[in-house]
N, CA, C and O of each residue as an XYZ file, in Angstrom:
400
protein
N      19.389    -51.492     17.748
C      19.124    -52.692     18.540
C      18.676    -51.209     18.220
O      19.265    -50.218     17.788
N      17.155    -51.530     18.686
C      16.017    -51.207     20.729
C      17.408    -51.070     21.923
O      18.537    -51.504     21.696
N      17.144    -50.638     22.702
C      16.916    -50.909     23.672
C      15.783    -51.858     24.454
O      14.555    -51.951     24.450
N      16.961    -52.539     25.162
C      16.350    -53.348     26.132
C      15.129    -51.588     27.503
O      15.644    -50.714     28.200
N      13.714    -51.849     27.275
C      13.123    -51.143     28.473
C      13.372    -51.531     30.026
O      12.962    -52.442     30.745
N      14.319    -50.311     30.235
C      14.344    -50.235     32.282
C      12.862    -50.370     32.892
O      11.874    -50.396     32.158
N      12.780    -50.462     34.409
C      11.685    -50.150     35.270
C      11.989    -48.753     35.765
O      13.017    -48.245     36.214
N      10.470    -48.181     35.487
C       9.864    -46.487     35.560
C       9.316    -46.421     36.508
O       8.953    -47.341     37.241
N       9.140    -44.991     36.656
C       8.731    -44.742     37.857
C       8.231    -43.242     37.050
O       8.931    -42.497     36.364
N       6.728    -43.107     37.417
C       5.804    -41.545     36.775
C       6.789    -40.409     38.008
O       6.882    -40.795     39.173
N       7.412    -39.132     37.608
C       7.791    -38.940     38.687
C       7.153    -37.430     37.685
O       6.763    -37.655     36.540
N       7.100    -35.812     38.294
C       6.717    -34.650     38.466
C       7.411    -33.864     39.325
O       8.241    -34.303     40.121
N       7.032    -32.416     39.169
C       7.126    -31.594     41.128
C       5.497    -31.290     40.957
O       4.921    -31.047     39.896
N       4.797    -31.383     42.539
C       3.610    -30.800     42.677
C       3.450    -29.382     42.104
O       4.323    -28.595     42.468
N       2.858    -29.084     41.588
C       2.196    -27.408     40.463
C       2.105    -26.777     42.094
O       2.738    -25.739     41.902
N       1.756    -26.740     43.450
C       1.859    -25.500     44.274
C       2.993    -25.383     45.102
O       3.614    -24.375     45.438
N       3.222    -26.952     45.468
C       4.133    -26.890     46.681
C       5.811    -27.341     45.983
O       6.820    -27.574     46.649
N       5.694    -27.359     44.597
C       6.878    -27.642     44.090
C       7.951    -29.104     44.285
O       8.883    -29.608     43.658
N       7.161    -29.400     45.569
C       7.778    -30.893     45.737
C       7.694    -32.011     44.828
O       6.889    -32.046     43.897
N       8.947    -33.389     45.232
C       9.669    -33.677     43.740
C       8.059    -35.574     44.349
O       8.097    -36.384     45.274
N       7.047    -35.367     43.194
C       6.056    -36.882     43.344
C       6.222    -37.412     41.822
O       5.683    -38.462     41.471
N       5.182    -39.546     43.139
C       5.567    -40.665     42.144
C       3.702    -40.573     42.814
O       2.952    -40.360     43.767
N       3.903    -41.058     40.906
C       2.168    -42.234     40.749
C       2.161    -42.942     40.696
O       2.637    -43.529     39.724
N       1.360    -43.795     42.152
C       0.465    -44.708     42.763
C       0.308    -45.542     41.854
O       0.681    -45.261     40.715
N      -0.105    -46.400     42.057
C      -0.807    -47.752     41.124
C      -2.450    -47.741     41.288
O      -3.348    -48.200     40.583
N      -2.439    -46.907     42.714
C      -4.284    -45.877     42.523
C      -3.938    -44.604     42.548
O      -3.987    -43.937     43.582
N      -3.387    -43.947     40.921
C      -2.989    -42.493     40.348
C      -3.417    -41.732     41.887
O      -4.299    -40.885     42.032
N      -2.536    -42.289     42.944
C      -2.456    -41.006     43.318
C      -1.055    -40.608     43.476
O      -0.361    -41.611     43.313
N      -0.286    -39.492     43.743
C       0.673    -38.736     44.516
C       1.401    -38.722     45.159
O       1.094    -37.739     45.834
N       2.775    -39.307     45.786
C       3.242    -39.516     46.946
C       5.016    -38.677     46.206
O       5.848    -38.238     45.412
N       4.723    -38.862     46.784
C       6.650    -37.358     47.424
C       7.540    -38.694     48.168
O       8.715    -38.587     48.520
N       6.581    -40.143     48.339
C       7.838    -41.020     48.537
C       7.710    -42.137     47.164
O       6.820    -42.414     46.360
N       8.782    -42.479     47.347
C       9.095    -43.068     45.329
C       9.366    -44.297     45.894
O       9.998    -44.888     45.019
N       9.167    -45.597     47.602
C       8.826    -46.581     47.937
C       7.778    -46.226     47.404
O       8.064    -46.239     46.206
N       6.048    -45.705     47.563
C       5.623    -46.164     46.841
C       4.386    -46.647     46.113
O       3.308    -47.234     46.206
N       5.687    -45.690     44.924
C       5.748    -45.349     42.999
C       5.308    -46.705     42.694
O       6.084    -47.661     42.696
N       4.610    -46.753     42.546
C       4.286    -47.530     41.072
C       5.826    -47.571     40.172
O       6.608    -46.716     39.755
N       5.731    -49.454     40.144
C       7.238    -49.371     39.111
C       6.377    -50.109     37.189
O       5.719    -51.150     37.174
N       6.532    -49.614     36.426
C       6.170    -49.936     35.571
C       7.537    -50.750     34.614
O       8.603    -50.156     34.456
N       7.369    -51.735     34.213
C       7.638    -52.458     33.722
C       7.639    -53.176     31.764
O       8.189    -53.815     30.867
N       6.558    -52.395     32.231
C       6.144    -52.842     30.218
C       5.960    -51.004     29.343
O       5.489    -50.000     29.876
N       6.414    -51.110     28.185
C       6.957    -49.498     27.652
C       5.916    -49.226     27.526
O       5.505    -48.232     28.125
N       4.829    -50.162     26.501
C       4.050    -49.663     26.205
C       2.823    -48.785     27.578
O       2.229    -47.722     27.395
N       2.767    -49.621     28.803
C       1.750    -49.590     29.757
C       2.365    -48.613     29.934
O       1.752    -47.642     29.489
N       3.897    -48.202     30.652
C       4.717    -46.331     31.156
C       4.000    -45.407     29.757
O       3.321    -44.411     30.007
N       4.249    -45.885     28.199
C       3.680    -44.391     28.253
C       2.012    -43.952     27.857
O       1.424    -42.928     27.508
N       1.777    -44.914     28.049
C      -0.288    -44.643     28.852
C      -0.043    -43.431     30.803
O      -0.574    -42.356     31.078
N       0.746    -44.122     31.497
C       0.963    -43.865     32.320
C       1.836    -42.900     32.477
O       2.355    -42.576     33.545
N       2.067    -42.299     31.158
C       2.708    -41.600     31.327
C       1.688    -40.308     30.786
O       1.476    -39.402     31.591
N       1.119    -40.243     29.540
C       0.348    -39.235     29.383
C      -0.324    -39.253     30.323
O       0.121    -38.464     31.156
N      -1.291    -39.809     30.688
C      -1.820    -39.713     31.931
C      -1.726    -38.756     32.873
O      -2.769    -38.332     33.370
N      -0.698    -38.338     33.212
C      -0.103    -38.454     34.016
C       0.581    -36.605     33.595
O       0.919    -35.793     34.457
N       0.612    -36.409     32.349
C       0.271    -35.535     31.873
C      -0.409    -34.663     31.509
O      -0.126    -33.525     31.135
N      -1.536    -35.288     31.630
C      -2.707    -34.659     31.139
C      -2.885    -33.653     32.696
O      -3.153    -32.453     32.644
N      -2.742    -34.177     33.609
C      -2.875    -33.866     35.066
C      -2.884    -31.811     35.223
O      -3.349    -31.019     36.042
N      -2.396    -31.737     34.424
C      -1.720    -30.394     34.368
C      -2.169    -29.052     35.575
O      -1.496    -28.097     35.962
N      -3.647    -29.501     35.943
C      -3.764    -28.953     37.563
C      -3.403    -29.417     38.780
O      -4.057    -29.059     39.759
N      -2.423    -30.194     38.908
C      -1.895    -31.021     39.732
C      -0.610    -30.958     39.221
O      -0.452    -29.744     39.354
N       0.285    -31.297     38.802
C       1.756    -31.271     38.096
C       1.996    -30.934     37.214
O       1.208    -30.848     36.273
N       4.004    -30.395     37.182
C       4.590    -29.756     36.357
C       4.891    -30.681     35.997
O       4.536    -31.726     36.543
N       5.836    -30.636     34.700
C       7.047    -31.448     34.206
C       7.386    -32.892     34.702
O       8.366    -33.156     35.399
N       6.127    -34.119     34.100
C       6.156    -35.034     34.254
C       6.865    -35.418     33.714
O       6.973    -34.872     32.616
N       7.958    -36.692     34.025
C       8.344    -38.016     32.917
C       8.910    -39.125     33.475
O       8.605    -39.414     34.632
N       9.518    -39.658     32.989
C       9.389    -41.379     33.584
C      10.952    -41.359     34.486
O      11.800    -40.490     34.285
N      11.071    -42.166     35.207
C      12.894    -41.734     35.479
C      12.851    -43.649     35.646
O      11.994    -44.365     36.165
N      14.277    -44.034     34.903
C      14.943    -45.396     35.791
C      14.556    -45.845     37.406
O      14.701    -45.013     38.302
N      14.160    -46.927     37.637
C      14.287    -46.596     38.847
C      15.365    -48.694     38.870
O      15.687    -49.198     37.794
N      15.603    -49.276     39.946
C      15.957    -50.145     39.967
C      15.239    -51.018     41.368
O      14.953    -50.404     42.396
N      14.982    -52.679     41.204
C      14.789    -52.616     42.588
C      15.228    -52.804     43.637
O      16.387    -53.186     43.472
N      14.839    -52.737     45.301
C      15.876    -51.915     46.163
C      15.125    -52.923     47.952
O      14.595    -54.024     48.100
N      15.242    -52.553     48.276
C      14.544    -53.534     49.677
C      13.867    -53.111     49.945
O      12.918    -53.894     49.937
N      13.446    -51.729     50.422
C      12.197    -50.548     50.596
C      10.842    -50.232     49.115
O       9.750    -49.666     49.073
N      12.043    -51.241     47.720
C      10.967    -50.309     46.735
C      12.162    -49.781     45.839
O      13.376    -49.738     46.039
N      11.165    -49.300     44.511
C      12.418    -48.593     43.477
C      13.072    -47.777     44.591
O      12.891    -47.306     45.714
N      14.375    -47.959     43.094
C      15.450    -46.693     44.032
C      15.801    -46.283     42.689
O      15.359    -46.772     41.650
N      17.007    -44.926     42.856
C      16.733    -44.965     41.875
C      18.423    -44.970     41.209
O      19.543    -45.013     41.716
N      17.667    -44.873     39.262
C      19.462    -44.670     38.836
C      20.410    -44.232     38.345
O      21.446    -44.670     37.847
N      19.882    -43.125     38.561
C      20.591    -41.962     38.467
C      20.639    -40.603     39.465
O      19.758    -40.231     40.240
N      22.457    -39.739     39.095
C      22.525    -39.222     40.762
C      21.824    -37.975     40.254
O      22.758    -37.175     40.196
N      20.547    -37.223     39.783
C      19.299    -36.509     39.416
C      18.639    -36.567     40.108
O      18.314    -35.706     40.926
N      17.992    -38.318     39.874
C      17.301    -39.017     40.865
C      16.841    -38.738     42.460
O      15.899    -38.679     43.250
N      18.297    -38.614     42.272
C      18.723    -39.158     43.759
C      18.857    -38.189     44.564
O      18.534    -38.160     45.752
N      19.584    -36.950     43.605
C      19.051    -36.209     44.274
C      17.434    -35.117     44.457
O      17.517    -34.210     45.285
N      16.964    -35.172     44.187
C      15.764    -34.705     43.560
C      14.863    -35.523     44.775
O      13.893    -35.016     45.337
N      15.447    -37.034     45.083
C      14.940    -37.339     46.209
C      14.977    -36.718     47.408
O      13.887    -36.548     47.954
N      16.174    -36.247     48.085
C      17.002    -35.878     48.902
C      16.771    -34.721     49.254
O      16.074    -34.495     50.242
N      17.406    -33.588     48.384
C      17.104    -32.620     48.196
C      18.151    -31.602     48.032
O      18.694    -31.772     46.941
N      18.499    -30.914     48.482
C      19.642    -30.016     48.204
C      20.647    -30.353     49.323
O      20.171    -30.235     50.452
N      21.902    -30.736     49.258
C      23.340    -31.973     50.189
C      23.501    -30.205     50.973
O      24.440    -30.305     51.763
N      22.945    -28.737     51.017
C      24.162    -28.212     52.078
C      24.052    -27.965     53.280
O      24.731    -27.358     54.108
N      23.156    -28.483     53.284
C      22.816    -28.385     55.021
C      21.451    -28.965     55.123
O      20.604    -28.775     54.250
N      21.172    -29.901     56.534
C      19.566    -30.798     57.723
C      18.477    -30.154     57.093
O      18.276    -29.410     58.052
N      17.488    -29.770     56.177
C      16.397    -29.023     56.458
C      14.916    -30.567     55.600
O      15.067    -31.758     55.327
N      13.794    -29.694     55.496
C      13.215    -29.952     54.606
C      13.353    -32.241     54.838
O      13.264    -33.041     55.769
N      13.532    -32.283     53.744
C      13.919    -33.583     53.135
C      13.961    -34.818     54.438
O      14.259    -35.984     54.174
N      16.404    -33.986     54.579
C      17.198    -33.500     54.514
C      16.792    -33.902     56.358
O      17.456    -34.746     56.960
N      15.635    -33.145     57.024
C      16.017    -33.677     58.029
C      14.535    -34.379     58.629
O      14.786    -33.634     59.577
N      14.206    -34.558     58.723
C      13.224    -35.655     58.228
C      13.763    -36.712     58.427
O      13.295    -37.212     59.449
N      14.961    -37.684     57.707
C      15.509    -39.087     57.496
C      16.646    -38.563     58.614
O      17.129    -39.695     58.637
N      17.243    -38.044     59.282
C      18.337    -38.231     60.312
C      17.430    -37.491     62.039
O      18.044    -37.486     63.106
Protein backbone atom coordinates (compact mmCIF):
# COMPACT_ATOMS: atom_id res chain seq x y z
CA UNK A 1 0.00 0.00 0.00
CA UNK A 2 1.54 3.37 -1.03
CA UNK A 3 2.19 5.95 1.64
CA UNK A 4 0.06 9.08 1.65
CA UNK A 5 1.93 12.14 0.35
CA UNK A 6 2.64 14.67 3.09
CA UNK A 7 3.32 18.41 2.59
CA UNK A 8 6.89 19.25 1.63
CA UNK A 9 9.21 22.13 0.80
CA UNK A 10 12.20 22.17 -1.53
CA UNK A 11 15.33 22.86 0.48
CA UNK A 12 19.04 23.05 -0.28
CA UNK A 13 22.21 24.86 0.72
CA UNK A 14 23.26 28.10 -0.96
CA UNK A 15 26.30 27.35 -3.09
CA UNK A 16 28.49 30.28 -2.01
CA UNK A 17 27.48 30.79 1.64
CA UNK A 18 26.34 27.31 2.62
CA UNK A 19 23.20 28.68 4.27
CA UNK A 20 20.04 26.59 4.33
CA UNK A 21 17.61 27.90 1.72
CA UNK A 22 14.04 27.12 0.69
CA UNK A 23 12.32 27.54 -2.66
CA UNK A 24 9.50 30.08 -2.82
CA UNK A 25 6.45 30.15 -5.11
CA UNK A 26 8.27 32.75 -7.26
CA UNK A 27 11.29 30.45 -7.80
CA UNK A 28 13.48 32.54 -5.52
CA UNK A 29 15.57 31.08 -2.71
CA UNK A 30 14.86 32.32 0.81
CA UNK A 31 16.60 31.66 4.12
CA UNK A 32 13.24 31.74 5.93
CA UNK A 33 11.15 28.58 6.09
CA UNK A 34 8.05 30.70 6.65
CA UNK A 35 8.42 32.02 3.07
CA UNK A 36 8.83 28.59 1.45
CA UNK A 37 6.32 27.19 -1.02
CA UNK A 38 4.44 24.28 0.54
CA UNK A 39 3.95 21.46 -1.94
CA UNK A 40 0.89 19.29 -1.37
CA UNK A 41 0.84 17.33 -4.63
CA UNK A 42 3.39 14.57 -5.25
CA UNK A 43 3.69 15.15 -9.00
CA UNK A 44 4.06 18.91 -8.53
CA UNK A 45 6.64 18.40 -5.80
CA UNK A 46 8.65 16.13 -8.07
CA UNK A 47 8.62 18.75 -10.85
CA UNK A 48 9.72 21.52 -8.46
CA UNK A 49 12.46 19.28 -7.07
CA UNK A 50 13.82 18.41 -10.52
CA UNK A 51 13.82 22.05 -11.61
CA UNK A 52 15.64 23.10 -8.43
CA UNK A 53 18.21 20.34 -8.84
CA UNK A 54 19.11 21.88 -12.19
CA UNK A 55 20.12 25.17 -10.56
CA UNK A 56 23.67 23.99 -9.88
CA UNK A 57 25.11 27.51 -10.04
CA UNK A 58 22.98 28.56 -7.04
CA UNK A 59 22.48 25.59 -4.68
CA UNK A 60 23.71 22.13 -3.69
CA UNK A 61 22.07 19.20 -1.94
CA UNK A 62 18.52 19.87 -3.10
CA UNK A 63 15.79 17.65 -1.62
CA UNK A 64 12.20 17.61 -0.39
CA UNK A 65 11.67 18.06 3.35
CA UNK A 66 8.46 17.19 5.21
CA UNK A 67 6.63 20.08 6.85
CA UNK A 68 3.43 20.67 8.78
CA UNK A 69 1.25 23.78 8.88
CA UNK A 70 2.19 26.25 11.61
CA UNK A 71 0.99 29.63 12.86
CA UNK A 72 3.63 31.51 10.84
CA UNK A 73 3.95 29.12 7.92
CA UNK A 74 5.42 25.67 7.44
CA UNK A 75 7.16 23.99 10.36
CA UNK A 76 9.65 21.10 10.17
CA UNK A 77 8.40 17.67 11.22
CA UNK A 78 11.83 16.13 11.72
CA UNK A 79 14.63 17.08 14.11
CA UNK A 80 17.14 17.27 11.25
CA UNK A 81 15.17 20.05 9.55
CA UNK A 82 14.73 21.97 12.79
CA UNK A 83 18.48 21.75 13.36
CA UNK A 84 19.21 22.92 9.80
CA UNK A 85 16.81 25.83 10.26
CA UNK A 86 18.24 27.04 13.56
CA UNK A 87 21.87 25.93 13.32
CA UNK A 88 24.17 24.46 15.99
CA UNK A 89 22.95 24.73 19.56
CA UNK A 90 26.21 25.06 21.49
CA UNK A 91 25.95 28.85 21.89
CA UNK A 92 24.12 31.78 20.30
CA UNK A 93 25.75 32.88 17.06
CA UNK A 94 24.61 33.34 13.49
CA UNK A 95 20.97 32.28 13.19
CA UNK A 96 20.50 31.95 16.96
CA UNK A 97 21.73 35.48 17.60
CA UNK A 98 19.18 36.85 15.14
CA UNK A 99 16.23 35.30 17.00
CA UNK A 100 17.24 36.31 20.52
